[in-house]
Coordinates of C-alpha atoms in Angstrom, one line a residue:
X1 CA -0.6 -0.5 -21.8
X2 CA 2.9 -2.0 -21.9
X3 CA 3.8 0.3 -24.8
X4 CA 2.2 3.1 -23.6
X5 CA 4.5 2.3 -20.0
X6 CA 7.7 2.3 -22.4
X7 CA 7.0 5.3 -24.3
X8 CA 6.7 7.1 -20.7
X9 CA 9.9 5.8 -19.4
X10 CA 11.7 6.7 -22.3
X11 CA 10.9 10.0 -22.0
X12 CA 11.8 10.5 -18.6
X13 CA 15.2 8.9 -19.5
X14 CA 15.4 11.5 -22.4
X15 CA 14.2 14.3 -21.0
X16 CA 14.3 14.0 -17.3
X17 CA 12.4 16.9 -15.1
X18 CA 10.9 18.7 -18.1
X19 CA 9.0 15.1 -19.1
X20 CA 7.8 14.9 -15.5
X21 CA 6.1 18.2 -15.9
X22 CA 4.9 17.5 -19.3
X23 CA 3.6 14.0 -18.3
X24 CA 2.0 14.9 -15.2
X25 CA 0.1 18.1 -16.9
X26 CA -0.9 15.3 -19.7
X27 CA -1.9 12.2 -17.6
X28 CA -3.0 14.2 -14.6
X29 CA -4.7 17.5 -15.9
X30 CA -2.2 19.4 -13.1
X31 CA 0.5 22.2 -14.0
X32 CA 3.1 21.9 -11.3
X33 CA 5.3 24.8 -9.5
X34 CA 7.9 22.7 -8.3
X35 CA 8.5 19.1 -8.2
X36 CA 9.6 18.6 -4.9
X37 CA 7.5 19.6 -1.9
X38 CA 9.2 21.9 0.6
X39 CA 11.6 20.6 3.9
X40 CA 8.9 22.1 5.8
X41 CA 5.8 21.2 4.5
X42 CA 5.3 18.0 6.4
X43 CA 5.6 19.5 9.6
X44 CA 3.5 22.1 8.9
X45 CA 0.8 19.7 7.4
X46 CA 0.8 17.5 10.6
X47 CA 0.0 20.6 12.9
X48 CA -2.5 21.9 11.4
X49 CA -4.7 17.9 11.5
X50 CA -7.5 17.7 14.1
X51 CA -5.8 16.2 17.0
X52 CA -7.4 12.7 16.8
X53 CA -5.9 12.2 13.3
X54 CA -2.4 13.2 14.1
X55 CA -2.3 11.0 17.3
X56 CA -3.5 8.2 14.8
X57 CA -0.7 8.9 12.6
X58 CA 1.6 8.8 15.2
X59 CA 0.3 5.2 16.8
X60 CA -0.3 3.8 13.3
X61 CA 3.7 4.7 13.0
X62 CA 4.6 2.3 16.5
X63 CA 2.4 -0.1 15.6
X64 CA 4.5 -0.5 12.3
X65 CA 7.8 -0.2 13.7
X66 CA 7.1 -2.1 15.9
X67 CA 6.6 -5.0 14.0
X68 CA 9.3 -4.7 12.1
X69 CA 12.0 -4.2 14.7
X70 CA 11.4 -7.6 15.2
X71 CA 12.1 -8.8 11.7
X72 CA 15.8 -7.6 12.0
X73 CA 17.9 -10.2 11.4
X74 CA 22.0 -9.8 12.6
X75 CA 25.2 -11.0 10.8
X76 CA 25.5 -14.9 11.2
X77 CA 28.3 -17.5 10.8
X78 CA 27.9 -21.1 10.0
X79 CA 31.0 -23.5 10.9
X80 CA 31.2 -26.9 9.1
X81 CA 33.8 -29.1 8.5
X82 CA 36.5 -26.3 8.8
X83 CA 34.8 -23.8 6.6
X84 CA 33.5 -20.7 8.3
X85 CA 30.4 -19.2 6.1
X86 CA 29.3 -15.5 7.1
X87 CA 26.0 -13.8 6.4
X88 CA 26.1 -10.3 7.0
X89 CA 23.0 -7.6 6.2
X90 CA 23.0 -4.4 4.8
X91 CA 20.2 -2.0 4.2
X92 CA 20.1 -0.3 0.3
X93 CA 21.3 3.4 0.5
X94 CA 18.2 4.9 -1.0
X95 CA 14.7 4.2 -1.2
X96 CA 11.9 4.9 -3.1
X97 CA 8.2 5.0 -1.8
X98 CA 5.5 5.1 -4.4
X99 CA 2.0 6.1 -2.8
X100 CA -1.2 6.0 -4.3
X101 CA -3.1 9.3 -4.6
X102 CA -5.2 11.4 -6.5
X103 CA -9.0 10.5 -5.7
X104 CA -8.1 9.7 -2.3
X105 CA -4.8 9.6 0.2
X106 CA -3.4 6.7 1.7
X107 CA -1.6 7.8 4.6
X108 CA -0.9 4.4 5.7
X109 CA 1.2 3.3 2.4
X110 CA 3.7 6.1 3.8
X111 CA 3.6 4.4 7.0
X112 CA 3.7 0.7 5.6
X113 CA 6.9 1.3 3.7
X114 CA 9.0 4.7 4.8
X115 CA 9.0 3.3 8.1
X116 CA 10.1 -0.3 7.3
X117 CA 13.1 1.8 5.4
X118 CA 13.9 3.5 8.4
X119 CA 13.4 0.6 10.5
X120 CA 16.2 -1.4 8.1
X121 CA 18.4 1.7 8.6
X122 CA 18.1 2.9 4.7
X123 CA 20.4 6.3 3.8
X124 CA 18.1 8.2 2.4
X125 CA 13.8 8.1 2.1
X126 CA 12.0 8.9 -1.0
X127 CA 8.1 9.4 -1.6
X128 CA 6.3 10.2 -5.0
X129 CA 2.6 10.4 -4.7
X130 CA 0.3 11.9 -7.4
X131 CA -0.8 15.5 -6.8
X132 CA -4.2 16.6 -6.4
X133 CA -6.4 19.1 -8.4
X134 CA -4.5 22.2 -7.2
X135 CA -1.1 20.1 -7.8
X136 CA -0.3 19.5 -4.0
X137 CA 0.0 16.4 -1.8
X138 CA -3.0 16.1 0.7
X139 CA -2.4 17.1 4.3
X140 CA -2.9 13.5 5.6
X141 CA 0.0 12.4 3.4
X142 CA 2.3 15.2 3.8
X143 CA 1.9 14.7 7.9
X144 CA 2.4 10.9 7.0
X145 CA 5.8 11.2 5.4
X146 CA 6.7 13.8 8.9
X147 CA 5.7 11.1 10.9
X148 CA 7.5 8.9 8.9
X149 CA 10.7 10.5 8.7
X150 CA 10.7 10.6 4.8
X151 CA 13.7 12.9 3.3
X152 CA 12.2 13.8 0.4
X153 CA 8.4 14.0 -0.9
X154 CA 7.9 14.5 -5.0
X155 CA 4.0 15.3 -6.3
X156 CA 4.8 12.6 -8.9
X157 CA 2.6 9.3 -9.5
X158 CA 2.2 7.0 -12.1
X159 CA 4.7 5.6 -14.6
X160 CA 6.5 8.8 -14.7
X161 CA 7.1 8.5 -11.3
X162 CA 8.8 4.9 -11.1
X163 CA 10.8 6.2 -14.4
X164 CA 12.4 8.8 -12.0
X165 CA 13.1 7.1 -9.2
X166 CA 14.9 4.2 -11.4
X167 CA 17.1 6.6 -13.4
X168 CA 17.1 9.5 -11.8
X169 CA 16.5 13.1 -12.6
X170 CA 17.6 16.9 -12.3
X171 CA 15.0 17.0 -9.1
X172 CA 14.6 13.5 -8.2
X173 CA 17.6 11.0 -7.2
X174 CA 18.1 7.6 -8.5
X175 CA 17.2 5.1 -5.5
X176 CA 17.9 1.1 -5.1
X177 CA 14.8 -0.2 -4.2
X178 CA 11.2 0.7 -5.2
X179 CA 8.4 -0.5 -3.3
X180 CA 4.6 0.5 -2.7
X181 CA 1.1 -0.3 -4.5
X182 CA 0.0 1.4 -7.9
X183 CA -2.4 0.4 -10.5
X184 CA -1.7 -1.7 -13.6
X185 CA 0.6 1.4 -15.2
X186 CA 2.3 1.6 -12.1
X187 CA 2.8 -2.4 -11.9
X188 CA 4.5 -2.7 -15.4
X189 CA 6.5 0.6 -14.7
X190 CA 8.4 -1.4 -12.2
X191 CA 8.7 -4.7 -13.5
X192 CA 10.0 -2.6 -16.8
X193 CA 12.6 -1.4 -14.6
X194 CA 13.5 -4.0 -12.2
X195 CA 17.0 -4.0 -14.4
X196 CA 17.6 -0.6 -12.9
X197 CA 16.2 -0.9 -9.2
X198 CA 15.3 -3.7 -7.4
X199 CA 11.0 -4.2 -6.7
X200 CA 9.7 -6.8 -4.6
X201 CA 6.7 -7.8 -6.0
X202 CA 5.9 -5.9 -9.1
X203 CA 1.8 -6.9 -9.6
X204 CA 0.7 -5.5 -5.9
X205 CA -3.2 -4.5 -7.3
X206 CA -6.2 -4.7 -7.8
X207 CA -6.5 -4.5 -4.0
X208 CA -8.9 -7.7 -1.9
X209 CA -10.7 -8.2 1.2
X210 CA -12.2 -11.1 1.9
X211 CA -13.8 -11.3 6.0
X212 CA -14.4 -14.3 7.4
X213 CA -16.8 -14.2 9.9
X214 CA -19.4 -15.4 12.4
X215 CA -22.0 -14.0 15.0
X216 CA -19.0 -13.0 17.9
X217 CA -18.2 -10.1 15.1
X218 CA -19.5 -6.9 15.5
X219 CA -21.5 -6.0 12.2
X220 CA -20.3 -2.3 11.9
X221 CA -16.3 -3.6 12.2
X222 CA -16.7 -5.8 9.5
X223 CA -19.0 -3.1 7.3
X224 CA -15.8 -0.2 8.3
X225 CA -13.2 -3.0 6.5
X226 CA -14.7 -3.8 3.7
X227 CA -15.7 0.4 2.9
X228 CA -12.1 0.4 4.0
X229 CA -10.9 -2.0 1.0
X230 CA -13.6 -0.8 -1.6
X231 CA -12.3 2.7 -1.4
X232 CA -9.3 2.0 -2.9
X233 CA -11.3 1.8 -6.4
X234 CA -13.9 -0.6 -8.6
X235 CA -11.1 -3.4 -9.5
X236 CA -10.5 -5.2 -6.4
X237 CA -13.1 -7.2 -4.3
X238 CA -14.5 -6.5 -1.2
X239 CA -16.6 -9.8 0.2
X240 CA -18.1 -11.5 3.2
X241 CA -18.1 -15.4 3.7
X242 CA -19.8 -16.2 6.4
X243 CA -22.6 -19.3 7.5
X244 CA -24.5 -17.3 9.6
X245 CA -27.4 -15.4 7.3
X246 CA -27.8 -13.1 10.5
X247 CA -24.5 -11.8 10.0
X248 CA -25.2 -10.9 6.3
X249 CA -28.2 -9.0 7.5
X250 CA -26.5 -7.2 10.1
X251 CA -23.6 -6.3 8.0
X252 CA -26.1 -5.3 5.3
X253 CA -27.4 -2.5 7.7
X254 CA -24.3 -1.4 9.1
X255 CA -22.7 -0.8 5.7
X256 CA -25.8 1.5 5.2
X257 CA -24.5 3.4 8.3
X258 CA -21.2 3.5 7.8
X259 CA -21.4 4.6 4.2
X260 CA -23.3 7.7 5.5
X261 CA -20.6 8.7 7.3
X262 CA -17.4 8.7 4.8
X263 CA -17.0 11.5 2.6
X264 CA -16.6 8.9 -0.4
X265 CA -19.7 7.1 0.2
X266 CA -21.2 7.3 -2.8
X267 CA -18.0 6.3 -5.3
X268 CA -17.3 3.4 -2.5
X269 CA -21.0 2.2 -2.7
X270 CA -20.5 1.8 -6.3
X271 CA -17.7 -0.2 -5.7
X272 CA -19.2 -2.4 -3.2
X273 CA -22.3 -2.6 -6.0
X274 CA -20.0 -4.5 -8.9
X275 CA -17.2 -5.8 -6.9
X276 CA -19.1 -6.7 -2.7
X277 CA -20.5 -10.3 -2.0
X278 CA -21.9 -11.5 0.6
X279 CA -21.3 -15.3 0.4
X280 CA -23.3 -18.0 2.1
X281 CA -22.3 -21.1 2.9
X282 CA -23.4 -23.9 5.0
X283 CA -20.4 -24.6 7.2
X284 CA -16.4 -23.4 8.0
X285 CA -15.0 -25.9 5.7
X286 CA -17.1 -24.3 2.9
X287 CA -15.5 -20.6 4.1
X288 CA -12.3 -21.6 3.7
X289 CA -12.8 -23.6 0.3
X290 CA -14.4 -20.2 -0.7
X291 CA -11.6 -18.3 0.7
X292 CA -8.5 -20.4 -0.7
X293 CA -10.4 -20.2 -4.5
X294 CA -10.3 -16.7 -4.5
X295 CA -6.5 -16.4 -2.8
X296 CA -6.9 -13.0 -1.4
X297 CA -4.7 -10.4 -1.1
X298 CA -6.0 -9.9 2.5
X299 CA -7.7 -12.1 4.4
X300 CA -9.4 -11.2 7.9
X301 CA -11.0 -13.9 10.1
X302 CA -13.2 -12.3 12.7
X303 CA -14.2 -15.2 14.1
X304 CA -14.5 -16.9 17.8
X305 CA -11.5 -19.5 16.8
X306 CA -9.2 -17.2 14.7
X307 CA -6.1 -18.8 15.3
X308 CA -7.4 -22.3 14.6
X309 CA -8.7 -21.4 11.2
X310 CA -5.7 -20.0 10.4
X311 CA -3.9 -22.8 10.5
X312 CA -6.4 -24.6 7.6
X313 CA -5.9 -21.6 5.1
X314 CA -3.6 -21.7 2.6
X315 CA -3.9 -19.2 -0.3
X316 CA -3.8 -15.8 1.1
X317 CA -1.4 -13.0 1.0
X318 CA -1.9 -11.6 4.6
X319 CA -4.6 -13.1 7.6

């Protein structure tokens, strides 16, 4: 893999936009028109979404910006002794978003790191995604990066993509900063080019869920976020710890439901078939030895107590 991830980069560096049209015909089975989508095609993308959709989109985007308006932090001065130390903060001209795509679309990747650029008051927005079948961007995405306020959207993934968006190309600009999830290609891509760009934590996959739960949860919640997780592919782990066997039943049932209902179900059932647990155990100590074993990515405690347990984990990436 690491070979095959600097062979790709090197081309990209030799050959710039005729590589990305080579590579993406080779790795992704797609001949593409252009490599940028048009200024209007996010617009017109987030009309034409059912209504409930788009207004999703649009209070996914608050939610995030939300959040993140609070994490600004403002110049600062320290005084000791005579000596007058300033801090001051300033946001990277240009960013690049990679986006997972392909089998699926992630909407909320656009959302989770176009509008933390915007929110730090970056220059300039850049999303690659990799194209579908007919060598577009899905809808959902495209209405995403509207939303969003994205500049620029390229029907680029893989390692090609992070090649461009660290160098540069005819049709795609060099940024500073490269973030978003991508599979094991994707993850050495950027850490083979953190000398270019910078990339906050290069190794962002396989993608975990582990839920924590007890009998105050309601069954088809915690079914909707583990089919949630195990969509984004067979690598990552979907599981339950719980010490309440009724809970596993219940769950058990409303995954049968909910899996009926998504137009993935049966790739996401395979998922949930190698890679979903259900685990046992006799009391919340247990959970949480469970929990801090496996470290996950994301943790979710639906439980009566939340905040409490909280407070006793201590390997997770996000509760």
């Amino acid at each position: 893999v690491v070979n095959t991830v600097s062979e790709t980069i090197a081309e990209v560096r030799e050959m710039g936009d005729a590589a990305l049209y080579d590579l993406t015909e080779r790795f992704d089975g797609v001949q593409l028109e252009s490599l940028t989508a048009s200024s209007e095609a996010g617009a017109i993308a987030l009309s034409s979404l059912p209504d409930d959709l788009r207004k999703a989109l649009v209070v996914a985007e608050a939610a995030v910006r939300k959040h993140h308006e609070k994490e600004l932090r403002s110049s600062r001065e320290t005084f000791d002794r005579g000596l007058r130390i300033r801090t001051l903060r300033r946001p990277v001209a240009r960013a690049g978003c990679y986006v997972p795509g392909g089998r699926a679309s992630y909407p909320s990747t656009v959302l989770m790191t176009a509008v933390v650029a915007r929110v730090a008051g970056v220059d300039k927005v850049t999303v690659c995604v990799p194209p579908d079948e007919g060598g577009r961007v899905s809808n959902t995405t495209l209405a995403a990066t509207e939303v969003a306020g994205v500049d620029t959207v390229h029907p680029v993934g893989g390692v090609q993509a992070i090649a461009a968006m660290a160098y540069g190309t005819e049709s795609v600009g060099k940024v500073d900063v490269i973030v978003g999830p991508g599979n094991v290609y994707v993850a050495l891509a950027k850490q083979q080019v953190a000398g270019a760009v910078r990339v906050p934590s290069a190794f962002t996959g396989p993608s975990e869920v582990v839920v924590l739960a007890d009998g105050t949860a309601p069954a088809e919640f915690i079914a909707t976020d583990l089919v949630a997780q195990a969509e984004h592919g067979p690598d990552g782990i979907s599981w339950l710890v719980t010490w309440d066997g009724a809970v596993g039943d219940a769950v058990d049932l409303a995954l049968e439901v909910v899996l009926q209902e998504t137009s993935r179900g049966d790739e996401i059932a395979a998922t949930l078939a190698s890679k979903g647990r259900c685990v046992l155990v006799d009391s919340e100590q247990q959970a949480l030895d469970v929990v801090d074993a496996i470290a996950p990515e994301h943790l979710q405690l639906m439980v009566s107590t939340p905040e409490t347990l909280a407070e006793r984990v201590r390997n997770a990436g996000a509760v």
